[in-house]
XYZ file of C-alpha atoms in Angstrom:
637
model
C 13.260 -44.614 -24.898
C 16.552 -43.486 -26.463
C 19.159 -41.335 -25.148
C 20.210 -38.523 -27.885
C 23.699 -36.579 -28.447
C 22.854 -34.064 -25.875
C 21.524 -36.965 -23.046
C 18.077 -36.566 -23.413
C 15.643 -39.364 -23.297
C 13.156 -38.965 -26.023
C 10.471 -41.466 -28.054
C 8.498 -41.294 -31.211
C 5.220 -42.713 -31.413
C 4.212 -43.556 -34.796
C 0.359 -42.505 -35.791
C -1.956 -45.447 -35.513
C -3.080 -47.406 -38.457
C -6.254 -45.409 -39.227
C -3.610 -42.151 -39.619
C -4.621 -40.498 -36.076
C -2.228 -39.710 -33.692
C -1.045 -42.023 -31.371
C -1.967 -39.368 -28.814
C -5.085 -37.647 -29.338
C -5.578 -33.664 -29.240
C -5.971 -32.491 -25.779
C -4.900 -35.493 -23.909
C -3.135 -34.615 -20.734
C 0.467 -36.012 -20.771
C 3.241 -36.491 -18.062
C 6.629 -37.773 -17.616
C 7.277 -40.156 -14.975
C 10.633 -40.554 -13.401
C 12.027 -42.770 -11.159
C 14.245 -40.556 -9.109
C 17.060 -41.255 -6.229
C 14.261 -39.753 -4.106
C 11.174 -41.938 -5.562
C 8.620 -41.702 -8.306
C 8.128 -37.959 -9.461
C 5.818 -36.546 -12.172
C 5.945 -33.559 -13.934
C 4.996 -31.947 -16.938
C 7.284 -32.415 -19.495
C 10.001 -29.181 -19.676
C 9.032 -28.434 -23.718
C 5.482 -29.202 -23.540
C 3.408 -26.578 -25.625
C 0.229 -26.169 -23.691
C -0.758 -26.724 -19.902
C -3.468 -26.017 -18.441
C -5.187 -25.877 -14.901
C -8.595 -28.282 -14.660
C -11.740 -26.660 -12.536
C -11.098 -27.505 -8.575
C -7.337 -28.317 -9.803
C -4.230 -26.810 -8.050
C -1.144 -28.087 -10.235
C -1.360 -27.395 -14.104
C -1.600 -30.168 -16.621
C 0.515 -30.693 -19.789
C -1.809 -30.749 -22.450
C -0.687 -32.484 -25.934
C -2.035 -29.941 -28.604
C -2.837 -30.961 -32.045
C -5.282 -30.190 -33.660
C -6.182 -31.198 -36.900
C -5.213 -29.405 -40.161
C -8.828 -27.719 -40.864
C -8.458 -25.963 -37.478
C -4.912 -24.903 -37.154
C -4.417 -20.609 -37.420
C -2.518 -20.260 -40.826
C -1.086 -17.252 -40.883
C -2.536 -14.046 -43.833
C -0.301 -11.069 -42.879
C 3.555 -10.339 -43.251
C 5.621 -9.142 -40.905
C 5.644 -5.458 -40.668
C 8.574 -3.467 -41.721
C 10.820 -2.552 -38.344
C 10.335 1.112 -37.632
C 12.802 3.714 -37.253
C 11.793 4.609 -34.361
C 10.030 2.066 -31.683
C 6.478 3.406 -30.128
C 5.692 0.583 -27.584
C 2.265 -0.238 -25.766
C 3.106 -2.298 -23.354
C 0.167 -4.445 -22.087
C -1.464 -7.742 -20.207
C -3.663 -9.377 -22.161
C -5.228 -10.723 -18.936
C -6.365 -7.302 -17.467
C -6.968 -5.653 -21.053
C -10.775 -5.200 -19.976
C -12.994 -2.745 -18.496
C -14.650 -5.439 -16.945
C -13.326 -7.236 -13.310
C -12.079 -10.418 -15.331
C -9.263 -12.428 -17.143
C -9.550 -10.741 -20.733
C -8.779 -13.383 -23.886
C -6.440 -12.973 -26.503
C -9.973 -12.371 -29.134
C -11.303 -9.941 -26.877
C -7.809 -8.016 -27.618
C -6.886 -8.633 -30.814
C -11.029 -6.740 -31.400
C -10.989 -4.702 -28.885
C -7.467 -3.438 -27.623
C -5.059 -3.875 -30.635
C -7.341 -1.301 -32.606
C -7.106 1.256 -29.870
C -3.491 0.552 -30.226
C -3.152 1.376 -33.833
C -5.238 4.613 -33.141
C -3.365 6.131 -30.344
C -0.521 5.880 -32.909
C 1.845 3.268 -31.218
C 3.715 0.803 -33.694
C 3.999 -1.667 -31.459
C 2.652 -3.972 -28.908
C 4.958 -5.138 -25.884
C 3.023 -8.329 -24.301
C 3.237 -8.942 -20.928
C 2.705 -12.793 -19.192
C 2.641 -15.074 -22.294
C 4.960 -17.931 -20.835
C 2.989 -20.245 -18.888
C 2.737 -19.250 -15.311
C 1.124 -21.106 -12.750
C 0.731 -18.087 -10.275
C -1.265 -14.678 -11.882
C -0.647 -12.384 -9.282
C 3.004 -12.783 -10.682
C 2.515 -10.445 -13.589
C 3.598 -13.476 -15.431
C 7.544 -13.316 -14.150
C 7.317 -16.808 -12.474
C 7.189 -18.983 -15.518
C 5.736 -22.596 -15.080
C 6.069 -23.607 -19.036
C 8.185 -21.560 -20.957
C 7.177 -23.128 -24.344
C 3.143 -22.994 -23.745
C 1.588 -19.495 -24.088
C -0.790 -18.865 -21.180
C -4.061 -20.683 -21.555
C -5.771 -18.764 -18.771
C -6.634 -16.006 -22.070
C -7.400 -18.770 -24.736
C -5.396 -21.457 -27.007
C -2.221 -21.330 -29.033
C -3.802 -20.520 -32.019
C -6.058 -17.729 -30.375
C -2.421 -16.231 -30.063
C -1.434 -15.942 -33.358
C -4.870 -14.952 -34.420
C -3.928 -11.870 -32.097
C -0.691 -11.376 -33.949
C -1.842 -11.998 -37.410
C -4.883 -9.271 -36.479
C -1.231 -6.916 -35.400
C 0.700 -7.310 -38.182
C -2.311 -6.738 -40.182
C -2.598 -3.427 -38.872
C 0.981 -2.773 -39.049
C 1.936 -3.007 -35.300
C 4.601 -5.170 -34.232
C 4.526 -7.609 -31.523
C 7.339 -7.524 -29.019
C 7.115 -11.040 -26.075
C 7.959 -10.025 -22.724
C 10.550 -12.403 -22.364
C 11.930 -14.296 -18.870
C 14.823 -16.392 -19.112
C 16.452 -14.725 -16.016
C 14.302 -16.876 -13.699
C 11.784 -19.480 -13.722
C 9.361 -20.457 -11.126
C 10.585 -22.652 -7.854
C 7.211 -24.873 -8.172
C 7.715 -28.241 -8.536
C 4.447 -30.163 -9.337
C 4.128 -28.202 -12.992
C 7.655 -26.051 -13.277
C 11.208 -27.205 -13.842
C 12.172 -26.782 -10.275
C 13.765 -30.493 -8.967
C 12.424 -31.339 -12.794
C 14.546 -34.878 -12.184
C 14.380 -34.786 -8.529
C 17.370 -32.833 -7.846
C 18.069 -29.170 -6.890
C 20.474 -28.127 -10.100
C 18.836 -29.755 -13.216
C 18.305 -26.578 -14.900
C 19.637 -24.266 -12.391
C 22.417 -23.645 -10.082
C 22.513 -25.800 -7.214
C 22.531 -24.083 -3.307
C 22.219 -20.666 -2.722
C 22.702 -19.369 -6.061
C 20.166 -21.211 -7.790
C 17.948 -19.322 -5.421
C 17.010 -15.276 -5.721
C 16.198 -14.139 -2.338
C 13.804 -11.198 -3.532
C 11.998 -13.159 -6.024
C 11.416 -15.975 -4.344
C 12.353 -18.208 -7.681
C 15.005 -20.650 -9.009
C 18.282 -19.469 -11.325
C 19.790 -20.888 -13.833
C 22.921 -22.525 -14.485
C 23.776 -20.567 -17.766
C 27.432 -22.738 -18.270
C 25.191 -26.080 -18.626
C 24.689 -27.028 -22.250
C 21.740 -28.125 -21.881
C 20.145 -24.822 -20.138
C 21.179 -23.169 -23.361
C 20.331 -25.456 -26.027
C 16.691 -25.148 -23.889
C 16.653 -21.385 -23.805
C 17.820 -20.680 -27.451
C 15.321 -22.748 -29.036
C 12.830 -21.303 -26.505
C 13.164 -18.017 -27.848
C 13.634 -19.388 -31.596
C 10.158 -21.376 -30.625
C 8.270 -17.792 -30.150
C 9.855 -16.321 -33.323
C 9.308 -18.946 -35.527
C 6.063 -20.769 -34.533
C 3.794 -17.299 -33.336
C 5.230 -15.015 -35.469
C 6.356 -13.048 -32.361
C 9.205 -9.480 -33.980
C 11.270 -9.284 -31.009
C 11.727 -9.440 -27.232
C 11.829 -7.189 -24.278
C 14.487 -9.591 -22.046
C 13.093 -9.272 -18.236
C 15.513 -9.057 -14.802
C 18.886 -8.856 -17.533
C 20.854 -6.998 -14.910
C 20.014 -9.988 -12.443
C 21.001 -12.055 -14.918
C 24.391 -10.498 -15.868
C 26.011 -10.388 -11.872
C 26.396 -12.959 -9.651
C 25.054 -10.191 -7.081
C 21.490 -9.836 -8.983
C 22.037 -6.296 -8.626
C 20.611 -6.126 -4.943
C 22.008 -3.365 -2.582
C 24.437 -2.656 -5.298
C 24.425 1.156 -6.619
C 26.236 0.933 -9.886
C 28.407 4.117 -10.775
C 30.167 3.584 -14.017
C 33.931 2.552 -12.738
C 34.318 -0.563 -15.276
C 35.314 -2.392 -12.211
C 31.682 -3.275 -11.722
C 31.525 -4.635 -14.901
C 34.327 -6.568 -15.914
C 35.260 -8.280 -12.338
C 34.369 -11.315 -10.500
C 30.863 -10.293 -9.637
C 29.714 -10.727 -13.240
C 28.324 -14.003 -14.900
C 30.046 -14.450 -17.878
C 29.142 -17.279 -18.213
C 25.224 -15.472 -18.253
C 26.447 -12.472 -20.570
C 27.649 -15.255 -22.869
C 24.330 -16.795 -23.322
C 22.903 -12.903 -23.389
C 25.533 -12.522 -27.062
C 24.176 -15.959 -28.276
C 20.454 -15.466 -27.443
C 21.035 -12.242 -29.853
C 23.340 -13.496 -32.219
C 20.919 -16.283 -32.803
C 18.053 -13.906 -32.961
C 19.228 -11.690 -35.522
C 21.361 -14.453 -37.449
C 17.304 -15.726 -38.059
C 15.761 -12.549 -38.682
C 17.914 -9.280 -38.920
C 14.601 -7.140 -38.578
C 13.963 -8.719 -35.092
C 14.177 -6.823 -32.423
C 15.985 -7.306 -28.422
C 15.473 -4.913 -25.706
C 17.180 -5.583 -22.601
C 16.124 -4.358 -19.420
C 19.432 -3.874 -17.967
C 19.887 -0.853 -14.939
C 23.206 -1.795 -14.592
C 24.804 0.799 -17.706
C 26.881 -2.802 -19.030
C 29.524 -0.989 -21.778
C 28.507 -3.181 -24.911
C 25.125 -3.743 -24.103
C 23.628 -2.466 -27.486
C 27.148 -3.374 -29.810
C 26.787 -5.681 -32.153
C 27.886 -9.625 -30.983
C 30.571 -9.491 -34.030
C 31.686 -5.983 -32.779
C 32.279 -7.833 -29.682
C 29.574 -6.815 -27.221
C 25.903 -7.955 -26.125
C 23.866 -7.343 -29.011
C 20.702 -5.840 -28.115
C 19.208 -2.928 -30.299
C 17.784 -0.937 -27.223
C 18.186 -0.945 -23.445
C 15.298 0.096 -21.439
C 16.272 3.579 -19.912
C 15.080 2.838 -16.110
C 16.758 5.500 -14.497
C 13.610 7.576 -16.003
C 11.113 6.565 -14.193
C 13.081 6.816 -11.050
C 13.669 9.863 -11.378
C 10.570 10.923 -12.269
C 8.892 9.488 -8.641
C 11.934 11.455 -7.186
C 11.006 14.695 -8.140
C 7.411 14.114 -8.026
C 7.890 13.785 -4.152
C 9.267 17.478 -4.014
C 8.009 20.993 -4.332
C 7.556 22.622 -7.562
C 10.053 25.217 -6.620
C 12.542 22.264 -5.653
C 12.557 21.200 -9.090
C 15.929 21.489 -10.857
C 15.508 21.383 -14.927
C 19.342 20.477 -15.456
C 19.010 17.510 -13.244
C 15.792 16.348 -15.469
C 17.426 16.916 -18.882
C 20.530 15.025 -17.168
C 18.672 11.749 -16.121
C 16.640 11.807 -19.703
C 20.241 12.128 -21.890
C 22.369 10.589 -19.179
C 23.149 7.092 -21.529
C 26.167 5.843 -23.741
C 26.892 7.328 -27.013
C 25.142 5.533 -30.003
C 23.670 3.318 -27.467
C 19.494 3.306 -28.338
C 17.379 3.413 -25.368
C 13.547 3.242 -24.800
C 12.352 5.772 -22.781
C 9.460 5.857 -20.996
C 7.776 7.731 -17.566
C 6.424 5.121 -16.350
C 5.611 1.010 -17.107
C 3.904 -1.433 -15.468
C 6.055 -1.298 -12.497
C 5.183 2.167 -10.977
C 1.499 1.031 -11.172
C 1.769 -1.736 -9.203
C 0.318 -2.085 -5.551
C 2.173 -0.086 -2.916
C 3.357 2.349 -5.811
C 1.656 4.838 -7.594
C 0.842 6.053 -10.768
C 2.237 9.795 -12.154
C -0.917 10.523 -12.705
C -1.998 9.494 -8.740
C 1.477 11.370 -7.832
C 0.262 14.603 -8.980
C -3.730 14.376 -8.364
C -3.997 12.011 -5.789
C -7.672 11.750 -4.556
C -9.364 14.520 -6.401
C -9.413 12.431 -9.496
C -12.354 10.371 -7.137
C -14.478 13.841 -7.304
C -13.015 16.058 -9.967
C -12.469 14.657 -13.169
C -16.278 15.540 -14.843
C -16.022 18.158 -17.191
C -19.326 19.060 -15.645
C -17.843 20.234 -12.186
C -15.353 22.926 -11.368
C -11.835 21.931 -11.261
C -9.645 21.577 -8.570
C -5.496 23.861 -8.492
C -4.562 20.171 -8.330
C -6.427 18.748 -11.082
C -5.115 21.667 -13.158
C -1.762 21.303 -12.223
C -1.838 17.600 -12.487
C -2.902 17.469 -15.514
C -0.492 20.062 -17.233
C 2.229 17.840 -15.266
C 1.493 14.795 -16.520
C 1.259 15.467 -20.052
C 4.718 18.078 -19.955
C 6.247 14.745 -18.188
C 5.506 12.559 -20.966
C 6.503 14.654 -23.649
C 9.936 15.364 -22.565
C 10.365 12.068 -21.295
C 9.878 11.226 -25.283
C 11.497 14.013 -26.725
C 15.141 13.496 -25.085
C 14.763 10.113 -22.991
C 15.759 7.936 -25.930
C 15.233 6.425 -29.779
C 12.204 4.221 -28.543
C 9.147 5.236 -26.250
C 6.938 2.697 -24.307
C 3.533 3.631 -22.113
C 2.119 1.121 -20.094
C -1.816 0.939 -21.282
C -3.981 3.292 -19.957
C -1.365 5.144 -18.541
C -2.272 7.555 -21.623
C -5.065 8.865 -19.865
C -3.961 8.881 -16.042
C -5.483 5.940 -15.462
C -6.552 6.061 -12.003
C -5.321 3.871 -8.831
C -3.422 0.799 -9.167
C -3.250 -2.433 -10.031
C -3.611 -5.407 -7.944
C -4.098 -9.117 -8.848
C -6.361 -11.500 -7.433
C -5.152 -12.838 -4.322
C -5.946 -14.367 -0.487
C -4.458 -14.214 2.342
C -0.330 -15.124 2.708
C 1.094 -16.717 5.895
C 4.753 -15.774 6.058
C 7.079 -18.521 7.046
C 7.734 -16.572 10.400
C 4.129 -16.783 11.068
C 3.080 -12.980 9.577
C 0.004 -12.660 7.374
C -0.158 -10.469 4.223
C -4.039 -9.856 3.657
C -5.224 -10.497 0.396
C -7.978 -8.616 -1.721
C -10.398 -11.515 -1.094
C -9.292 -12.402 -4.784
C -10.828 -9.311 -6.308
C -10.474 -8.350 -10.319
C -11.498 -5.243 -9.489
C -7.817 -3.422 -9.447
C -6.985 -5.740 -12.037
C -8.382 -4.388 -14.962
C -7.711 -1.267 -17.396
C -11.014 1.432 -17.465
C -10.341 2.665 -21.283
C -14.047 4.071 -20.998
C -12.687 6.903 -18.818
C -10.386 7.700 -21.414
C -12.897 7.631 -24.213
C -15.435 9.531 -21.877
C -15.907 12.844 -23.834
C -17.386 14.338 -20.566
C -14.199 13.514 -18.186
C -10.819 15.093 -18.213
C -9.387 11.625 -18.888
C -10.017 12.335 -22.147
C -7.791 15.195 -22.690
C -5.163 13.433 -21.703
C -5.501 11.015 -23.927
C -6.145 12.791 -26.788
C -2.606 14.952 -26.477
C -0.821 11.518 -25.842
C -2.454 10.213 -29.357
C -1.456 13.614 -30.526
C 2.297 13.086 -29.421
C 2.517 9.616 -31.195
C 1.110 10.984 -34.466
C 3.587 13.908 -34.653
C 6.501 11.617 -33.743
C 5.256 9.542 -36.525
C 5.163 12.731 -38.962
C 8.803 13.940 -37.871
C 10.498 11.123 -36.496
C 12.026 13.028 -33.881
C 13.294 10.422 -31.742
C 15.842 9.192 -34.365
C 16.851 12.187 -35.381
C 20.441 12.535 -35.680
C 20.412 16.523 -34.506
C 19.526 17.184 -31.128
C 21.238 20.143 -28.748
C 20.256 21.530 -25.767
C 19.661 25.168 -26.061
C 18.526 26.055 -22.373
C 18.204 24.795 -19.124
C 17.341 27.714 -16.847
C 16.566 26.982 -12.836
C 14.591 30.654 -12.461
C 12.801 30.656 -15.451
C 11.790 27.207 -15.139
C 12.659 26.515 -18.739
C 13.436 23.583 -21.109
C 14.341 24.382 -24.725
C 16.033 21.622 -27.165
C 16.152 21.208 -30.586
C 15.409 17.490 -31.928
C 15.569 17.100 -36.086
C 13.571 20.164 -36.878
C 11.612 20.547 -33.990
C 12.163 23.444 -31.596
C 11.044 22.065 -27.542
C 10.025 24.587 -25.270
C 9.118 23.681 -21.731
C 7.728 25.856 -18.750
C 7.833 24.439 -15.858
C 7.183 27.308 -13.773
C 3.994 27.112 -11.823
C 3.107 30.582 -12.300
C 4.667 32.520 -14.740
C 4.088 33.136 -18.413
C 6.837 34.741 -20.455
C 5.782 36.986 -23.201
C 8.550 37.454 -26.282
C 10.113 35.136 -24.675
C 13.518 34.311 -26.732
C 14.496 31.206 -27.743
C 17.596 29.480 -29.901
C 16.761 27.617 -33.138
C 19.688 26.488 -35.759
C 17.723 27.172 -39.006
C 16.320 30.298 -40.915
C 12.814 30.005 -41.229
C 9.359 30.290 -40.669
C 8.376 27.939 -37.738
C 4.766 27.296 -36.508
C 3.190 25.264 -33.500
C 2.491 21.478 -34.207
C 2.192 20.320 -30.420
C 0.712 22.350 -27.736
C -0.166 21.166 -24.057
C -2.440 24.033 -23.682
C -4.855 23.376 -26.053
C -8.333 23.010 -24.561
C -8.323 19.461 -26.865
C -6.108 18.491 -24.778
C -7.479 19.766 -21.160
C -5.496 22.986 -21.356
C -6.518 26.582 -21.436
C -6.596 27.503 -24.792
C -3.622 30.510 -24.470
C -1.701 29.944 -27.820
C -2.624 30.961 -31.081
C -1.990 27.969 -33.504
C -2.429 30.103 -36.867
C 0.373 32.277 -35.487
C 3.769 32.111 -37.872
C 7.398 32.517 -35.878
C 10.169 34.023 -37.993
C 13.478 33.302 -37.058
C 16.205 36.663 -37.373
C 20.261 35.970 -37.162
C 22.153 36.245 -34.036
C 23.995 33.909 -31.998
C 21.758 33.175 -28.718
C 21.991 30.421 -26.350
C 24.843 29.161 -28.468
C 22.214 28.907 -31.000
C 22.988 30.651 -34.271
C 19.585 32.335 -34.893
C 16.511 32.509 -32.620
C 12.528 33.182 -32.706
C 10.502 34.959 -30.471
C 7.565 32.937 -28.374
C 4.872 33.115 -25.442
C 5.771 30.654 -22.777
C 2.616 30.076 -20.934
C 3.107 28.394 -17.190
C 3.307 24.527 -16.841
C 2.941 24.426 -21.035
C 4.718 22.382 -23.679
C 4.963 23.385 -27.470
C 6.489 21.910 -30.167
C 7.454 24.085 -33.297
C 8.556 22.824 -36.273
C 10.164 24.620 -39.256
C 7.979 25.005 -42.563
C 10.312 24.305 -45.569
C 8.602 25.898 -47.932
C 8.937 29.777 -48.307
C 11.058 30.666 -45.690
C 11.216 34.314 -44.493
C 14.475 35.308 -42.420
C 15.411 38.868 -41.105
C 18.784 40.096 -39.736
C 17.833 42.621 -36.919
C 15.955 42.090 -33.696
C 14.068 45.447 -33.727
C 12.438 44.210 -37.146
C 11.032 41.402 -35.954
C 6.791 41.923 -35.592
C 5.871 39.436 -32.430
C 2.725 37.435 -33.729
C -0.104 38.395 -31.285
C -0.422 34.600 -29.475
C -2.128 35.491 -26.552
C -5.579 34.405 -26.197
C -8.070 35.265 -23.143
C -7.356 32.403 -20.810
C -10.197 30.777 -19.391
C -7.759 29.525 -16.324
C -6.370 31.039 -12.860
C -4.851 34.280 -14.001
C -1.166 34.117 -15.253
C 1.464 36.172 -13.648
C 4.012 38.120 -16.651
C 7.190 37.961 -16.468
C 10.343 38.825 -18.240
C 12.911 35.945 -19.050
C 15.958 35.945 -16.996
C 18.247 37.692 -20.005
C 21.405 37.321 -17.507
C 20.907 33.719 -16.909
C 23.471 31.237 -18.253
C 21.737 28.693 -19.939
C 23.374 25.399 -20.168
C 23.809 23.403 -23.538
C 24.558 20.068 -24.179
């Protein structure tokens, strides 16, 4: 063997004399060192396939070659990078309805059409590094250049993103380079019998909470190994982009843990940050987008780094989005309170609360929150009535009907002022009921406590889309208005528009109004009242009409608006607002209005204005009337 420029040890066989390879396809191969501790094998760090045999604990490096005739060649470009980012994410593992490990065919057929139907433009892909452990979600990676073989081969993969890009949905790798597995038969933990190859030695090569190995981002060689990792991905499968995992524990020497960040710049730009980790961070997307300017880098960072989303030669990070965490959070907060504890300022606060020209993906909820020993929004607000109540057949519950309205109220203005990008964990469309939990047995705690297992069970670890296609469940509804918010996203590309303002945020009324390109929001949050000619701002003369509406019994909803109706707007400055229409605001209801261009109709006096009759017989709990609060100072943004 010969030792290169960067001190690696590296051989090339020649092929044989007949032309085959000197090692065939599928052999298993190893690299054995002679260490100051004794012999050690392990896989080799950049090996491209592993895999674990029948009865076998430890995974096996797996040399993978195939010949020419069976290699995946690539049919489909890359799709062009959307304005706006619509993200699915998903686990290709637990992608079935079934209690199994799903296959990357069995999505790219089954899933990745369901994808392009629901209206998402891309695909966020969870657990494609190698990782020995499943129950990890695939965060503790084993191999970090083999894609997992537990859902097929290598070129199964880019079958599934050929079969993406073919249906114009780009493919976005859940990334880790903030960790790596501590296993040591077939990870790069003690990979030449030491503690600090790859990472940092003592303590902090260790995270406490995550129970895996850090590394030592100011070694050369850990970033000439994590570059051309995420060059490999790029380049080789085709991947468009990244979501970067555990950033902020990446970017402080802290992790993050116990620490509440609060904006003084001291937190940021002090001894407690790893520049040596936020330098790799600017190369990793420097790199990146020196390649392939449409790729695209979403860091999940909770932390609020300045710079995170300026260009490298601007001087900061580089990403193009930062995942907007605080959402979610947020979200579970208020979910835990009373209806009539529920402050709208603080909501539209946490959903604008991020940096100027800083884009952020948005989203109510990921695979996090559905996690064992979490819960789902949907389980927040319905709980165990969706066990009995969801048939269409049966009568309805006051907390199936209010979880319901909730959930799809929380989505939408989650999306319509939480950022420029939107992600939904799958089946979270639909409510998808209870959580998930991975396969495991029992765990013995080094102080002698067990953790019961679930006797190794798939059956939390899978994703029921038939309740969602079920046209005889109230899954479906849900679904169907969440298919109905990505299409009119797609048709108005709200999320990117540059005009957005904050008309109204009133605590008694309950009410949400914001303009977002030319889209008038209006949100009633108000358990039980209804506002007739209700009043609300709008910044161009026209004739508006309802494009989105929560209510509608497509949707699960009560059928109380009149979608044929037309809304004039008349002059006069309200809510800071320059000219204003006139609505019904039915209880725990979210419409959308949009302004028709063509032939607009404006008037200049209140009295003039004819109210559309809207009001249809509801076939819900009877609505309480009110009055809007006409004294009430609404807020603007």
């Amino acid at each position: 063997m010969n030792r290169n420029e960067f001190g690696v040890w590296e051989i090339f066989l020649p092929n044989n004399a007949d032309g085959s390879p000197a090692i065939p396809h599928g052999s298993r191969v190893k690299i054995r060192m002679e260490t100051p501790s004794g012999i050690k094998d392990s896989i080799p760090a950049w090996i491209k396939f592993s895999v674990q045999a029948p009865g076998e604990i430890p995974y096996n490096g797996i040399y993978y070659d195939p010949p020419e005739e069976e290699k995946y060649v690539f049919k489909h470009p890359r799709p062009q990078r959307p304005k706006s980012l619509r993200i699915y994410e998903s686990h290709v593992g637990m992608s079935s309805p079934e209690p199994m490990i799903n296959t990357y065919a069995n999505f790219r057929d089954d899933v990745l059409p369901r994808i392009k139907r629901l209206g998402y433009n891309a695909v966020q892909i969870m657990a494609i590094q190698e990782h020995s452990y499943y129950a990890s979600f695939g965060y503790h990676v084993t191999n970090f250049f083999a894609p997992s073989s537990r859902f097929g081969t290598p070129d199964d993969l880019k079958s599934l993103i050929d079969k993406a890009h073919e249906l114009g949905i780009l493919v976005l790798m859940d990334i880790v380079h903030s960790h790596a597995s501590n296993n040591v038969l077939d990870g790069l933990n003690m990979f030449d019998g030491t503690d600090g190859h790859y990472f940092h030695t003592g303590s902090r090569g260790h995270h406490s909470v995550w129970d895996s190995r850090l590394f030592n981002y100011g070694s050369w060689e850990v970033l000439r190994y994590l570059l051309s990792n995420a060059r490999w991905w790029l380049e080789e499968y085709k991947f468009d982009g990244y979501r970067f995992d555990g950033v902020t524990s990446m970017m402080y020497i802290h992790h993050g843990l116990q620490v509440g960040f609060t904006g003084n710049y001291n937190e940021y730009f002090g001894y407690a940050t790893d520049v040596d980790a936020v330098v790799y961070l600017m190369l990793v997307n420097d790199m990146i987008h020196g390649l392939y300017p449409e790729a695209v880098t979403i860091g999940e960072d909770v932390s609020g780094m300045p710079t995170f989303c300026i260009p490298v030669q601007d001087g900061g990070v580089g990403f193009d989005y930062r995942l907007h965490m605080a959402i979610a959070d947020k979200w579970i907060e208020i979910l835990k309170k009373r209806d009539e504890d529920w402050k709208m300022g603080e909501i539209v606060h946490t959903l604008t609360n991020r940096r100027w020209m800083e884009k952020c993906v948005a989203y109510a909820e990921s695979h996090d929150q559905a996690l064992v020993g979490d819960k789902t929004i949907a389980f927040w607000l319905m709980d165990k009535d969706m066990y009995e109540f969801m048939a269409l057949d049966r009568p309805s519950t006051a907390l199936i009907d209010r979880g319901i309205a909730l959930h799809k109220m929380i989505r939408l203005v989650t999306m319509g002022l939480g950022g420029e990008g939107y992600l939904n964990f799958m089946g979270n469309e639909f409510g998808h009921p209870e959580w998930i939990d991975f396969p495991r047995g029992d765990q013995r705690l080094p102080n002698g406590v067990v953790i019961p297992g679930n006797g190794y069970s798939y059956d939390k670890c899978r994703r029921r889309f038939d309740l969602g296609d079920a046209d005889y469940l109230r899954y479906r509804g849900m679904q169907e208005f969440d298919q109905a918010m990505q299409h009119v996203e797609e048709k108005y590309g709200f999320m990117t528009s540059e005009h957005t303002y904050i008309s109204r945020k009133d605590e008694k009324d309950r009410v949400i109004v914001f303009e977002r390109g030319n889209l008038v929001f209006v949100f009633n949050f108000h358990w039980n009242n209804s506002y007739f000619d209700y009043r609300v701002g709008c910044a161009k003369p026209g004739k508006y009409k309802i494009v989105l509406d929560s209510d509608d019994p497509l949707f699960g909803g009560f059928g109380r608006l009149d979608h044929n109706a037309e809304y004039f707007s008349f002059e006069g400055w309200f809510d800071d607002r320059p000219r204003s229409f006139m609505v019904y605001a039915p209880n725990r209801t979210a419409v959308v209005y949009a302004l028709v261009e063509d032939e607009p109709k404006v008037v200049n006096d209140l009295e003039l204005v004819e109210i559309p009759e809207t009001v249809k017989p509801a076939a819900a709990e009877p609505v309480k009337e009110s009055e809007p609060d006409e004294e009430s100072e609404p807020l603007d943004s």
